[in-house]
Tab-separated table of C-alpha atoms and ligand atoms in Angstrom:
chain	number	residue	atom	x	y	z
A	60	UNK	CA	124.049	27.026	20.329
A	61	UNK	CA	123.165	24.634	17.492
A	62	UNK	CA	126.055	22.543	16.182
A	63	UNK	CA	127.076	23.252	12.611
A	64	UNK	CA	125.744	20.207	10.734
A	65	UNK	CA	127.938	20.939	7.698
A	66	UNK	CA	131.105	20.730	9.771
A	67	UNK	CA	131.970	17.141	10.749
A	68	UNK	CA	134.423	18.439	13.353
A	69	UNK	CA	131.423	19.725	15.302
A	70	UNK	CA	130.464	16.132	16.226
A	71	UNK	CA	132.241	13.750	18.500
A	72	UNK	CA	132.421	9.985	17.936
A	73	UNK	CA	130.344	7.822	20.285
A	74	UNK	CA	132.282	5.700	22.771
A	75	UNK	CA	132.967	2.010	22.131
A	76	UNK	CA	131.639	-0.859	24.255
A	77	UNK	CA	133.615	-4.093	23.827
A	78	UNK	CA	131.548	-7.294	24.042
A	79	UNK	CA	134.106	-9.399	25.862
A	80	UNK	CA	134.245	-13.169	25.612
A	81	UNK	CA	135.329	-15.618	28.282
A	82	UNK	CA	138.810	-17.061	28.443
A	83	UNK	CA	139.871	-20.294	30.124
A	84	UNK	CA	142.530	-18.423	32.131
A	85	UNK	CA	139.682	-16.823	34.146
A	86	UNK	CA	138.815	-20.171	35.716
A	87	UNK	CA	141.924	-22.322	35.168
A	88	UNK	CA	145.040	-21.249	37.114
A	89	UNK	CA	148.462	-21.553	35.450
A	90	UNK	CA	147.056	-22.185	32.000
A	91	UNK	CA	149.911	-23.137	29.726
A	92	UNK	CA	151.059	-20.834	26.956
A	93	UNK	CA	152.841	-21.991	23.791
A	94	UNK	CA	153.882	-20.307	20.562
A	95	UNK	CA	151.368	-20.856	17.786
A	96	UNK	CA	152.475	-23.864	15.692
A	97	UNK	CA	151.482	-21.917	12.573
A	98	UNK	CA	154.896	-20.229	13.124
A	99	UNK	CA	156.384	-23.399	11.662
A	100	UNK	CA	153.838	-23.797	8.860
A	101	UNK	CA	155.505	-24.152	5.457
A	102	UNK	CA	152.529	-22.312	3.914
A	103	UNK	CA	151.826	-19.276	6.060
A	104	UNK	CA	155.244	-17.782	6.929
A	105	UNK	CA	153.582	-15.580	9.544
A	106	UNK	CA	154.940	-12.061	9.925
A	107	UNK	CA	154.100	-10.012	13.054
A	108	UNK	CA	150.961	-8.589	11.415
A	109	UNK	CA	149.632	-12.095	10.751
A	110	UNK	CA	148.502	-12.633	14.329
A	111	UNK	CA	145.448	-10.950	15.781
A	112	UNK	CA	145.778	-9.440	19.247
A	113	UNK	CA	143.071	-9.186	21.903
A	114	UNK	CA	142.928	-5.435	21.288
A	115	UNK	CA	141.893	-5.955	17.634
A	116	UNK	CA	138.174	-5.300	17.413
A	117	UNK	CA	135.505	-4.718	14.837
A	118	UNK	CA	132.373	-2.608	15.088
A	119	UNK	CA	128.879	-3.992	14.744
A	120	UNK	CA	127.417	-0.765	13.411
A	121	UNK	CA	129.536	0.872	10.762
A	122	UNK	CA	126.997	3.354	9.481
A	123	UNK	CA	125.563	5.906	11.850
A	124	UNK	CA	124.498	9.496	12.075
A	125	UNK	CA	126.902	11.465	14.241
A	126	UNK	CA	124.241	14.032	15.009
A	127	UNK	CA	121.940	11.489	16.659
A	128	UNK	CA	124.155	8.562	17.743
A	129	UNK	CA	124.826	8.813	21.442
A	130	UNK	CA	124.779	5.215	22.668
A	131	UNK	CA	128.122	3.384	22.695
A	132	UNK	CA	129.132	1.458	19.579
A	133	UNK	CA	129.280	-2.294	20.132
A	134	UNK	CA	132.638	-3.840	19.284
A	135	UNK	CA	133.672	-7.507	19.120
A	136	UNK	CA	137.032	-9.226	19.278
A	137	UNK	CA	138.370	-9.873	15.802
A	138	UNK	CA	138.615	-13.545	14.896
A	139	UNK	CA	141.866	-15.081	13.711
A	140	UNK	CA	145.064	-16.763	14.851
A	141	UNK	CA	146.717	-15.601	18.064
A	142	UNK	CA	150.502	-15.689	18.527
A	143	UNK	CA	150.153	-17.803	21.679
A	144	UNK	CA	147.975	-20.874	22.131
A	145	UNK	CA	146.630	-22.263	25.430
A	146	UNK	CA	146.211	-25.935	24.514
A	147	UNK	CA	149.037	-28.350	23.841
A	148	UNK	CA	147.898	-29.851	20.500
A	149	UNK	CA	149.057	-33.285	21.686
A	150	UNK	CA	146.503	-33.209	24.516
A	151	UNK	CA	143.561	-31.807	22.556
A	152	UNK	CA	140.519	-34.050	22.203
A	153	UNK	CA	138.121	-32.150	19.958
A	154	UNK	CA	134.434	-33.014	19.574
A	155	UNK	CA	132.290	-31.820	16.671
A	156	UNK	CA	128.486	-32.029	16.832
A	157	UNK	CA	125.731	-30.975	14.410
A	158	UNK	CA	122.241	-30.267	15.804
A	159	UNK	CA	118.820	-29.222	14.520
A	160	UNK	CA	117.684	-29.142	10.885
A	161	UNK	CA	119.918	-29.481	7.853
A	162	UNK	CA	121.569	-26.579	6.121
A	163	UNK	CA	123.860	-26.534	3.060
A	164	UNK	CA	127.486	-26.447	4.189
A	165	UNK	CA	127.274	-28.499	7.392
A	166	UNK	CA	129.642	-31.089	5.965
A	167	UNK	CA	132.039	-28.393	4.758
A	168	UNK	CA	132.274	-26.930	8.267
A	169	UNK	CA	132.974	-30.390	9.721
A	170	UNK	CA	135.569	-31.106	7.037
A	171	UNK	CA	137.356	-27.813	7.533
A	172	UNK	CA	137.355	-28.163	11.330
A	173	UNK	CA	139.023	-31.551	10.981
A	174	UNK	CA	141.519	-30.527	8.306
A	175	UNK	CA	142.554	-27.258	9.972
A	176	UNK	CA	142.842	-28.760	13.469
A	177	UNK	CA	145.040	-31.444	11.918
A	178	UNK	CA	147.116	-29.380	9.486
A	179	UNK	CA	147.421	-25.989	11.178
A	180	UNK	CA	147.635	-27.037	14.817
A	181	UNK	CA	148.786	-30.668	14.685
A	182	UNK	CA	145.761	-31.984	16.602
A	183	UNK	CA	145.349	-35.735	16.125
A	184	UNK	CA	142.379	-36.640	18.352
A	185	UNK	CA	139.278	-35.344	16.593
A	186	UNK	CA	135.859	-36.940	17.111
A	187	UNK	CA	132.473	-36.657	15.492
A	188	UNK	CA	129.524	-36.807	17.901
A	189	UNK	CA	126.645	-38.553	16.157
A	190	UNK	CA	122.979	-37.533	15.969
A	191	UNK	CA	123.123	-34.179	17.767
A	192	UNK	CA	123.428	-33.524	21.512
A	193	UNK	CA	122.121	-36.972	22.448
A	194	UNK	CA	125.296	-38.373	20.833
A	195	UNK	CA	127.350	-37.164	23.817
A	196	UNK	CA	125.699	-39.781	25.992
A	197	UNK	CA	123.930	-42.334	23.814
A	198	UNK	CA	126.093	-43.165	20.770
A	199	UNK	CA	129.642	-44.114	19.951
A	200	UNK	CA	131.711	-41.200	18.670
A	201	UNK	CA	133.591	-41.551	15.388
A	202	UNK	CA	137.248	-40.700	15.064
A	203	UNK	CA	137.890	-38.263	12.205
A	204	UNK	CA	140.944	-37.370	10.171
A	205	UNK	CA	141.563	-35.481	6.912
A	206	UNK	CA	141.493	-38.694	4.873
A	207	UNK	CA	137.995	-39.620	6.122
A	208	UNK	CA	136.496	-36.161	5.542
A	209	UNK	CA	138.345	-35.241	2.351
A	210	UNK	CA	135.255	-35.136	0.094
A	211	UNK	CA	132.576	-34.242	2.656
A	212	UNK	CA	132.213	-30.703	1.259
A	213	UNK	CA	130.734	-32.291	-1.865
A	214	UNK	CA	127.889	-33.893	0.098
A	215	UNK	CA	124.702	-32.305	1.362
A	216	UNK	CA	123.458	-32.924	4.910
A	217	UNK	CA	125.716	-33.894	7.774
A	218	UNK	CA	127.710	-37.106	7.718
A	219	UNK	CA	127.636	-37.047	11.535
A	220	UNK	CA	123.803	-37.151	11.517
A	221	UNK	CA	121.748	-34.597	13.414
A	222	UNK	CA	118.607	-34.520	15.558
A	223	UNK	CA	116.304	-32.267	17.496
A	224	UNK	CA	115.571	-32.798	21.192
A	225	UNK	CA	117.755	-35.000	23.376
A	226	UNK	CA	119.058	-32.106	25.447
A	227	UNK	CA	119.958	-33.408	28.892
A	228	UNK	CA	122.510	-31.064	30.457
A	229	UNK	CA	123.832	-33.446	33.070
A	230	UNK	CA	124.224	-36.324	30.659
A	231	UNK	CA	125.822	-34.130	27.979
A	232	UNK	CA	128.423	-32.543	30.275
A	233	UNK	CA	128.947	-35.956	31.911
A	234	UNK	CA	129.544	-37.451	28.460
A	235	UNK	CA	131.988	-34.681	27.529
A	236	UNK	CA	133.955	-35.291	30.736
A	237	UNK	CA	133.851	-39.063	30.435
A	238	UNK	CA	135.122	-39.034	26.851
A	239	UNK	CA	137.841	-36.557	27.816
A	240	UNK	CA	136.862	-33.894	25.297
A	241	UNK	CA	138.461	-30.515	25.974
A	242	UNK	CA	137.264	-28.684	22.845
A	243	UNK	CA	133.602	-28.791	21.785
A	244	UNK	CA	132.486	-27.385	18.433
A	245	UNK	CA	128.658	-27.066	18.220
A	246	UNK	CA	127.223	-26.436	14.766
A	247	UNK	CA	123.557	-25.537	14.929
A	248	UNK	CA	120.836	-22.914	14.927
A	249	UNK	CA	119.236	-20.751	17.595
A	250	UNK	CA	118.215	-23.804	19.665
A	251	UNK	CA	121.751	-25.156	19.551
A	252	UNK	CA	123.146	-21.808	20.656
A	253	UNK	CA	120.741	-21.745	23.624
A	254	UNK	CA	121.873	-25.251	24.479
A	255	UNK	CA	125.548	-24.224	24.124
A	256	UNK	CA	125.009	-21.406	26.645
A	257	UNK	CA	123.755	-23.934	29.209
A	258	UNK	CA	126.628	-26.338	28.535
A	259	UNK	CA	129.129	-23.464	28.768
A	260	UNK	CA	127.691	-22.329	32.131
A	261	UNK	CA	127.809	-25.863	33.482
A	262	UNK	CA	131.421	-26.328	32.318
A	263	UNK	CA	132.332	-23.090	34.107
A	264	UNK	CA	130.431	-24.171	37.206
A	265	UNK	CA	132.392	-27.450	37.256
A	266	UNK	CA	135.649	-25.507	36.590
A	267	UNK	CA	136.595	-27.792	33.684
A	268	UNK	CA	139.328	-27.012	31.194
A	269	UNK	CA	136.984	-27.334	28.262
A	270	UNK	CA	136.443	-24.718	25.601
A	271	UNK	CA	133.043	-24.680	23.866
A	272	UNK	CA	132.202	-22.725	20.757
A	273	UNK	CA	129.226	-22.318	18.429
A	274	UNK	CA	129.108	-22.073	14.654
A	275	UNK	CA	125.670	-20.790	13.717
A	276	UNK	CA	123.757	-22.615	11.002
A	277	UNK	CA	120.259	-21.697	9.964
A	278	UNK	CA	118.830	-22.113	6.522
A	279	UNK	CA	116.165	-19.566	7.489
A	280	UNK	CA	118.897	-16.981	8.300
A	281	UNK	CA	117.074	-16.191	11.536
A	282	UNK	CA	120.097	-15.618	13.790
A	283	UNK	CA	120.916	-11.973	14.510
A	284	UNK	CA	124.172	-9.967	14.715
A	285	UNK	CA	125.927	-11.921	11.942
A	286	UNK	CA	125.727	-10.788	8.310
A	287	UNK	CA	124.107	-14.040	7.201
A	288	UNK	CA	124.279	-17.716	8.048
A	289	UNK	CA	126.184	-20.194	5.891
A	290	UNK	CA	124.039	-22.154	3.446
A	291	UNK	CA	121.439	-19.413	3.149
A	292	UNK	CA	122.592	-18.248	-0.299
A	293	UNK	CA	122.633	-21.836	-1.569
A	294	UNK	CA	119.086	-22.381	-0.282
A	295	UNK	CA	117.865	-19.227	-2.022
A	296	UNK	CA	119.446	-20.360	-5.298
A	297	UNK	CA	117.559	-23.659	-5.187
A	298	UNK	CA	114.359	-21.918	-4.115
A	299	UNK	CA	114.658	-19.766	-7.225
A	300	UNK	CA	114.342	-22.843	-9.436
A	301	UNK	CA	110.919	-23.507	-7.882
A	302	UNK	CA	109.871	-19.882	-8.374
A	303	UNK	CA	110.901	-19.921	-12.031
A	304	UNK	CA	109.031	-23.198	-12.606
A	305	UNK	CA	105.922	-21.699	-11.004
A	306	UNK	CA	106.246	-18.700	-13.299
A	307	UNK	CA	106.507	-20.879	-16.423
A	308	UNK	CA	103.432	-22.878	-15.376
A	309	UNK	CA	101.419	-19.757	-14.558
A	310	UNK	CA	102.398	-17.895	-17.719
A	311	UNK	CA	101.500	-20.875	-19.876
A	312	UNK	CA	97.926	-21.086	-18.596
A	313	UNK	CA	94.811	-18.926	-18.805
A	314	UNK	CA	94.363	-17.218	-15.446
A	315	UNK	CA	97.370	-19.185	-14.242
A	316	UNK	CA	98.504	-19.078	-10.621
A	317	UNK	CA	101.913	-20.381	-9.559
A	318	UNK	CA	102.074	-20.863	-5.811
A	319	UNK	CA	105.401	-21.701	-4.132
A	320	UNK	CA	105.849	-22.470	-0.455
A	321	UNK	CA	109.333	-21.907	0.911
A	322	UNK	CA	110.958	-22.563	4.273
A	323	UNK	CA	110.926	-19.824	6.860
A	324	UNK	CA	109.433	-20.625	10.257
A	325	UNK	CA	109.628	-17.242	11.894
A	326	UNK	CA	111.440	-15.239	9.265
A	327	UNK	CA	110.740	-14.684	5.591
A	328	UNK	CA	114.312	-14.152	4.388
A	329	UNK	CA	114.294	-17.033	1.878
A	330	UNK	CA	110.963	-15.873	0.400
A	331	UNK	CA	112.134	-12.261	0.332
A	332	UNK	CA	115.444	-13.022	-1.383
A	333	UNK	CA	113.806	-15.377	-3.889
A	334	UNK	CA	111.278	-12.640	-4.684
A	335	UNK	CA	113.845	-9.920	-5.145
A	336	UNK	CA	116.218	-11.970	-7.253
A	337	UNK	CA	113.622	-13.657	-9.476
A	338	UNK	CA	111.674	-10.462	-10.362
A	339	UNK	CA	108.716	-12.659	-11.400
A	340	UNK	CA	106.866	-12.793	-8.081
A	341	UNK	CA	103.581	-10.898	-7.790
A	342	UNK	CA	103.085	-11.407	-4.079
A	343	UNK	CA	105.462	-12.425	-1.285
A	344	UNK	CA	103.852	-13.524	1.986
A	345	UNK	CA	106.100	-13.729	5.056
A	346	UNK	CA	105.554	-14.377	8.787
A	347	UNK	CA	106.533	-10.821	9.702
A	348	UNK	CA	103.686	-9.291	7.686
A	349	UNK	CA	100.165	-10.518	8.428
A	350	UNK	CA	97.864	-10.744	5.436
A	351	UNK	CA	94.174	-11.347	4.826
A	352	UNK	CA	92.226	-12.866	1.975
A	353	UNK	CA	88.840	-11.187	1.558
A	354	UNK	CA	87.688	-7.603	1.037
A	355	UNK	CA	89.314	-4.321	0.132
A	356	UNK	CA	93.112	-4.472	0.170
A	357	UNK	CA	93.030	-8.247	0.613
A	358	UNK	CA	94.873	-10.941	-1.336
A	359	UNK	CA	91.892	-11.989	-3.493
A	360	UNK	CA	91.186	-8.456	-4.682
A	361	UNK	CA	94.854	-7.986	-5.586
A	362	UNK	CA	95.033	-11.318	-7.442
A	363	UNK	CA	91.850	-10.536	-9.357
A	364	UNK	CA	93.341	-7.261	-10.608
A	365	UNK	CA	96.707	-8.834	-11.426
A	366	UNK	CA	95.112	-11.709	-13.353
A	367	UNK	CA	92.995	-9.237	-15.311
A	368	UNK	CA	96.100	-7.221	-16.183
A	369	UNK	CA	98.723	-9.933	-16.812
A	370	UNK	CA	96.797	-13.188	-17.167
A	371	UNK	CA	98.964	-14.920	-14.561
A	372	UNK	CA	100.359	-14.463	-11.035
A	373	UNK	CA	103.155	-15.975	-8.975
A	374	UNK	CA	102.793	-16.130	-5.181
A	375	UNK	CA	105.590	-17.056	-2.785
A	376	UNK	CA	104.548	-17.957	0.734
A	377	UNK	CA	106.910	-18.640	3.630
A	378	UNK	CA	105.859	-21.580	5.799
A	379	UNK	CA	105.336	-19.407	8.886
A	380	UNK	CA	103.075	-16.898	7.080
A	381	UNK	CA	99.333	-16.877	7.622
A	382	UNK	CA	99.435	-19.266	10.591
A	383	UNK	CA	96.880	-17.057	12.365
A	384	UNK	CA	94.406	-17.568	9.477
A	385	UNK	CA	94.474	-21.364	9.281
A	386	UNK	CA	91.779	-22.963	11.433
A	387	UNK	CA	93.282	-25.364	13.993
A	388	UNK	CA	91.932	-27.709	16.602
A	389	UNK	CA	92.792	-27.423	20.317
A	390	UNK	CA	95.258	-30.320	20.044
A	391	UNK	CA	96.901	-28.759	16.982
A	392	UNK	CA	97.334	-25.535	18.974
A	393	UNK	CA	99.323	-27.378	21.621
A	394	UNK	CA	101.454	-29.537	19.303
A	395	UNK	CA	105.234	-29.074	19.614
A	396	UNK	CA	108.228	-30.713	17.916
A	397	UNK	CA	111.042	-32.419	19.850
A	398	UNK	CA	112.820	-29.108	20.389
A	399	UNK	CA	109.694	-27.410	21.722
A	400	UNK	CA	108.899	-25.425	18.549
A	401	UNK	CA	105.190	-25.005	17.796
A	402	UNK	CA	104.164	-27.340	14.972
A	403	UNK	CA	102.878	-25.233	12.100
A	404	UNK	CA	99.971	-26.134	9.901
A	405	UNK	CA	100.804	-26.359	6.223
A	406	UNK	CA	100.083	-22.944	4.733
A	407	UNK	CA	100.679	-24.152	1.136
A	408	UNK	CA	97.797	-26.621	0.665
A	409	UNK	CA	95.549	-24.384	2.792
A	410	UNK	CA	96.195	-21.371	0.552
A	411	UNK	CA	95.829	-23.490	-2.571
A	412	UNK	CA	92.430	-24.685	-1.399
A	413	UNK	CA	91.291	-21.153	-0.414
A	414	UNK	CA	92.342	-19.825	-3.834
A	415	UNK	CA	90.456	-22.581	-5.678
A	416	UNK	CA	87.332	-21.981	-3.549
A	417	UNK	CA	87.524	-18.231	-4.164
A	418	UNK	CA	87.808	-18.646	-7.938
A	419	UNK	CA	84.929	-21.084	-8.094
A	420	UNK	CA	82.802	-18.804	-5.933
A	421	UNK	CA	83.495	-15.518	-7.769
A	422	UNK	CA	84.438	-16.588	-11.312
A	423	UNK	CA	82.624	-19.852	-11.884
A	424	UNK	CA	82.992	-21.098	-15.460
A	425	UNK	CA	86.110	-19.046	-16.265
A	426	UNK	CA	89.327	-20.970	-16.946
A	427	UNK	CA	91.664	-21.109	-13.960
A	428	UNK	CA	94.826	-23.152	-13.359
A	429	UNK	CA	96.677	-23.273	-10.053
A	430	UNK	CA	99.993	-25.107	-9.825
A	431	UNK	CA	101.436	-25.569	-6.374
A	432	UNK	CA	105.146	-26.236	-5.809
A	433	UNK	CA	106.649	-27.100	-2.440
A	434	UNK	CA	110.402	-27.711	-2.789
A	435	UNK	CA	110.629	-28.302	1.014
A	436	UNK	CA	113.836	-30.125	1.897
A	437	UNK	CA	115.302	-29.792	-1.608
A	438	UNK	CA	116.535	-26.297	-0.784
A	439	UNK	CA	118.539	-27.373	2.234
A	440	UNK	CA	119.601	-30.951	1.437
A	441	UNK	CA	122.171	-29.884	-1.156
A	442	UNK	CA	125.895	-29.210	-0.873
A	443	UNK	CA	126.896	-25.589	-0.353
A	444	UNK	CA	127.576	-23.423	-3.401
A	445	UNK	CA	131.016	-21.890	-3.955
A	446	UNK	CA	130.421	-18.774	-1.847
A	447	UNK	CA	128.937	-20.693	1.055
A	448	UNK	CA	131.740	-23.251	0.876
A	449	UNK	CA	134.378	-20.566	1.318
A	450	UNK	CA	132.343	-18.976	4.087
A	451	UNK	CA	132.122	-22.335	5.914
A	452	UNK	CA	135.891	-22.718	5.686
A	453	UNK	CA	136.582	-19.295	7.171
A	454	UNK	CA	134.052	-19.871	9.968
A	455	UNK	CA	135.668	-23.206	10.834
A	456	UNK	CA	139.158	-21.701	10.859
A	457	UNK	CA	138.007	-18.734	12.974
A	458	UNK	CA	136.498	-21.116	15.528
A	459	UNK	CA	139.663	-23.183	15.826
A	460	UNK	CA	141.906	-20.130	16.208
A	461	UNK	CA	139.692	-18.819	19.028
A	462	UNK	CA	139.497	-22.142	20.839
A	463	UNK	CA	143.230	-22.853	20.558
A	464	UNK	CA	143.837	-19.354	21.997
A	465	UNK	CA	141.828	-20.337	25.082
A	466	UNK	CA	138.598	-18.464	24.373
A	467	UNK	CA	135.355	-20.199	25.294
A	468	UNK	CA	131.593	-19.546	25.226
A	469	UNK	CA	131.814	-17.687	21.937
A	470	UNK	CA	130.475	-17.900	18.414
A	471	UNK	CA	132.365	-17.153	15.208
A	472	UNK	CA	130.470	-15.024	12.763
A	473	UNK	CA	130.825	-12.550	9.962
A	474	UNK	CA	130.019	-8.954	10.842
A	475	UNK	CA	130.275	-6.338	8.102
A	476	UNK	CA	132.392	-8.694	6.021
A	477	UNK	CA	134.955	-9.405	8.759
A	478	UNK	CA	135.109	-12.283	11.222
A	479	UNK	CA	134.396	-11.781	14.906
A	480	UNK	CA	134.032	-13.641	18.196
A	481	UNK	CA	130.632	-12.950	19.744
A	482	UNK	CA	129.525	-14.092	23.226
A	483	UNK	CA	127.309	-17.144	22.747
A	484	UNK	CA	124.593	-15.745	25.091
A	485	UNK	CA	124.277	-12.747	22.802
A	486	UNK	CA	123.887	-14.899	19.688
A	487	UNK	CA	121.420	-17.224	21.449
A	488	UNK	CA	119.008	-14.357	22.021
A	489	UNK	CA	119.611	-12.346	18.851
A	490	UNK	CA	116.827	-12.852	16.338
A	491	UNK	CA	116.900	-11.645	12.766
A	492	UNK	CA	113.364	-10.903	11.587
A	493	UNK	CA	112.679	-9.247	8.256
A	494	UNK	CA	112.232	-5.581	9.090
A	495	UNK	CA	109.073	-4.608	7.228
A	496	UNK	CA	109.903	-0.947	7.863
A	497	UNK	CA	113.263	-0.993	6.092
A	498	UNK	CA	114.272	-0.436	2.485
A	499	UNK	CA	114.416	-4.136	1.578
A	500	UNK	CA	110.753	-4.739	2.308
A	501	UNK	CA	109.928	-1.474	0.536
A	502	UNK	CA	111.904	-2.870	-2.402
A	503	UNK	CA	109.841	-6.076	-2.359
A	504	UNK	CA	106.665	-4.025	-2.380
A	505	UNK	CA	107.921	-1.885	-5.233
A	506	UNK	CA	108.892	-4.988	-7.268
A	507	UNK	CA	105.601	-6.793	-6.648
A	508	UNK	CA	103.255	-3.863	-6.088
A	509	UNK	CA	101.463	-6.074	-3.590
A	510	UNK	CA	99.161	-4.609	-0.928
A	511	UNK	CA	100.588	-3.845	2.518
A	512	UNK	CA	97.617	-5.625	4.172
A	513	UNK	CA	97.371	-2.926	6.858
B	200	ADP	N1	116.300	-23.534	25.111
B	200	ADP	C1	117.033	-24.643	24.946
B	200	ADP	N2	117.776	-25.133	25.970
B	200	ADP	C2	118.519	-26.232	25.799
B	200	ADP	N3	118.582	-26.928	24.665
B	200	ADP	C3	117.878	-26.497	23.623
B	200	ADP	C4	117.062	-25.338	23.689
B	200	ADP	N4	116.478	-25.145	22.484
B	200	ADP	C5	116.916	-26.163	21.704
B	200	ADP	N5	117.752	-26.966	22.380
B	200	ADP	C6	118.431	-28.169	21.877
B	200	ADP	O1	119.295	-27.805	20.799
B	200	ADP	C7	119.249	-28.779	19.771
B	200	ADP	C8	118.917	-28.139	18.448
B	200	ADP	O2	117.769	-27.334	18.588
B	200	ADP	P1	116.707	-27.104	17.424
B	200	ADP	O3	115.792	-26.020	17.895
B	200	ADP	O4	116.116	-28.402	17.049
B	200	ADP	O5	117.556	-26.677	16.170
B	200	ADP	P2	118.367	-25.391	15.793
B	200	ADP	O6	119.585	-25.364	16.643
B	200	ADP	O7	118.649	-25.632	14.365
B	200	ADP	O8	117.472	-24.205	16.054
B	200	ADP	C9	118.253	-29.834	20.213
B	200	ADP	O9	118.974	-30.896	20.763
B	200	ADP	C10	117.432	-29.132	21.281
B	200	ADP	O10	116.956	-30.033	22.265
B	201	FBP	O1	111.388	-30.887	9.363
B	201	FBP	P1	112.476	-30.385	10.224
B	201	FBP	O2	113.754	-31.120	10.062
B	201	FBP	O3	112.050	-30.242	11.663
B	201	FBP	O4	112.867	-28.918	9.728
B	201	FBP	C1	111.938	-27.985	9.321
B	201	FBP	C2	112.232	-26.642	9.859
B	201	FBP	O5	113.589	-26.308	9.842
B	201	FBP	C3	113.763	-25.036	9.266
B	201	FBP	O6	114.370	-25.260	8.046
B	201	FBP	C4	114.558	-24.110	10.137
B	201	FBP	O7	115.817	-24.613	10.380
B	201	FBP	P2	117.044	-23.669	10.689
B	201	FBP	O8	117.341	-23.854	12.148
B	201	FBP	O9	118.146	-24.197	9.823
B	201	FBP	O10	116.707	-22.246	10.360
B	201	FBP	C5	112.405	-24.408	9.101
B	201	FBP	O11	112.265	-23.601	7.990
B	201	FBP	C6	111.521	-25.615	9.078
B	201	FBP	O12	110.335	-25.351	9.758
B	202	MG	MG1	115.923	-23.149	15.181
């Protein structure tokens, strides 16, 4: 018999599958247990509901159709302070490292890790590892305290320096052991999370009492599961300034084209958000949606019509878009950066040149002005805005609470507005492409009216 779709009682809730995270007690016998020092904090006055228990979870999917959902709902441990801690603060030696490219908010995360370790938990041995993972074995570490980091949230970049490459598992874990670190906070993107998985496995293999955690940073917002990465909103805000400038230039010319290239290696989130919030973009080109130039339904045909109608156009192109169209030599095909990422060719100047050639070929003699803007590092080399700053603080605090409670091999992240602990392996493999089948891409297309290039 068919279930009655108007009667919610006719459906049963799917089961829940908890994504467990590792705990030091699984590999370290007789792990000590102490009351959380926040009990004595003059600011928090914790009541019983203040502490989070290991049975507190949050769901990844909060919207689903009961008539079709049958697979279990993924749940994660809720982040936050635990009533018992598993490190004696007097013996903690915490290491903080930043890896990969810059992202607004890196310095805020470092600052808040230092201040909260110091103020909430009474940790006094906190170290900054310089220049990314290679800093564990090739540079002096710097001792940090709240006085040193007090104004770091006002600075862009990372005051610890960062780098790509330099991943040598043996040397890194050797360096961690040699320097006596027992808490390792890794701030970085997808590459850093993959590296953290390997370090975590090696620490477990060596049965060391070291907790390692990841705090995901990616200006491209290309890490999955979490709502968004810190710094992303700030980057979009700065990107918008470039889009508005391109619009002014284009509108003030005859047959004016404003072309803006924005970051986005594999994902077009920055381009998409800049397009949606500016409302002045005529065409948004992202890596997830191939495009072509010539013929029916192509970019040139669309631009021709738009210029005829409005007299100007604004194009936003993400750096990873159109890579399949740009001619490249055999050696360019094989080129990789220090972290093993394929080196992209620069889509901005290529597209600018193709557009100029097209106009000259098809509209010779008619006025045409193309202004190209590439804000590149300007969008990520700035301090975090207010929202991202608060987000960084909560991520840093979540990480410390989890580590002090003895959890390891996890990442702190926001899921549906709440904070969760997610296994680092899961984050390392979770991508976050723009879904060109969902409502947001449909929204872009309805705002721009651009072709779908199918
Ligand atoms: N698959 C991997 N295994 C081990 N280390 C990796 C891996 N991918 C990247 N790394 C290391 O992680 C660090 C940061 O990676 P990178 O890709 O440059 O930046 P991001 O973390 O921002 O994506 C680098 O030191 C790099 O060598
Ligand atoms: O020139 P760099 O420092 O290698 O960084 C450039 C790359 O970093 C990125 O900003 C991605 O970094 P994220 O890991 O922060 O997402 C890309 O958009 C860009 O290709
Ligand atoms: Mg990356």
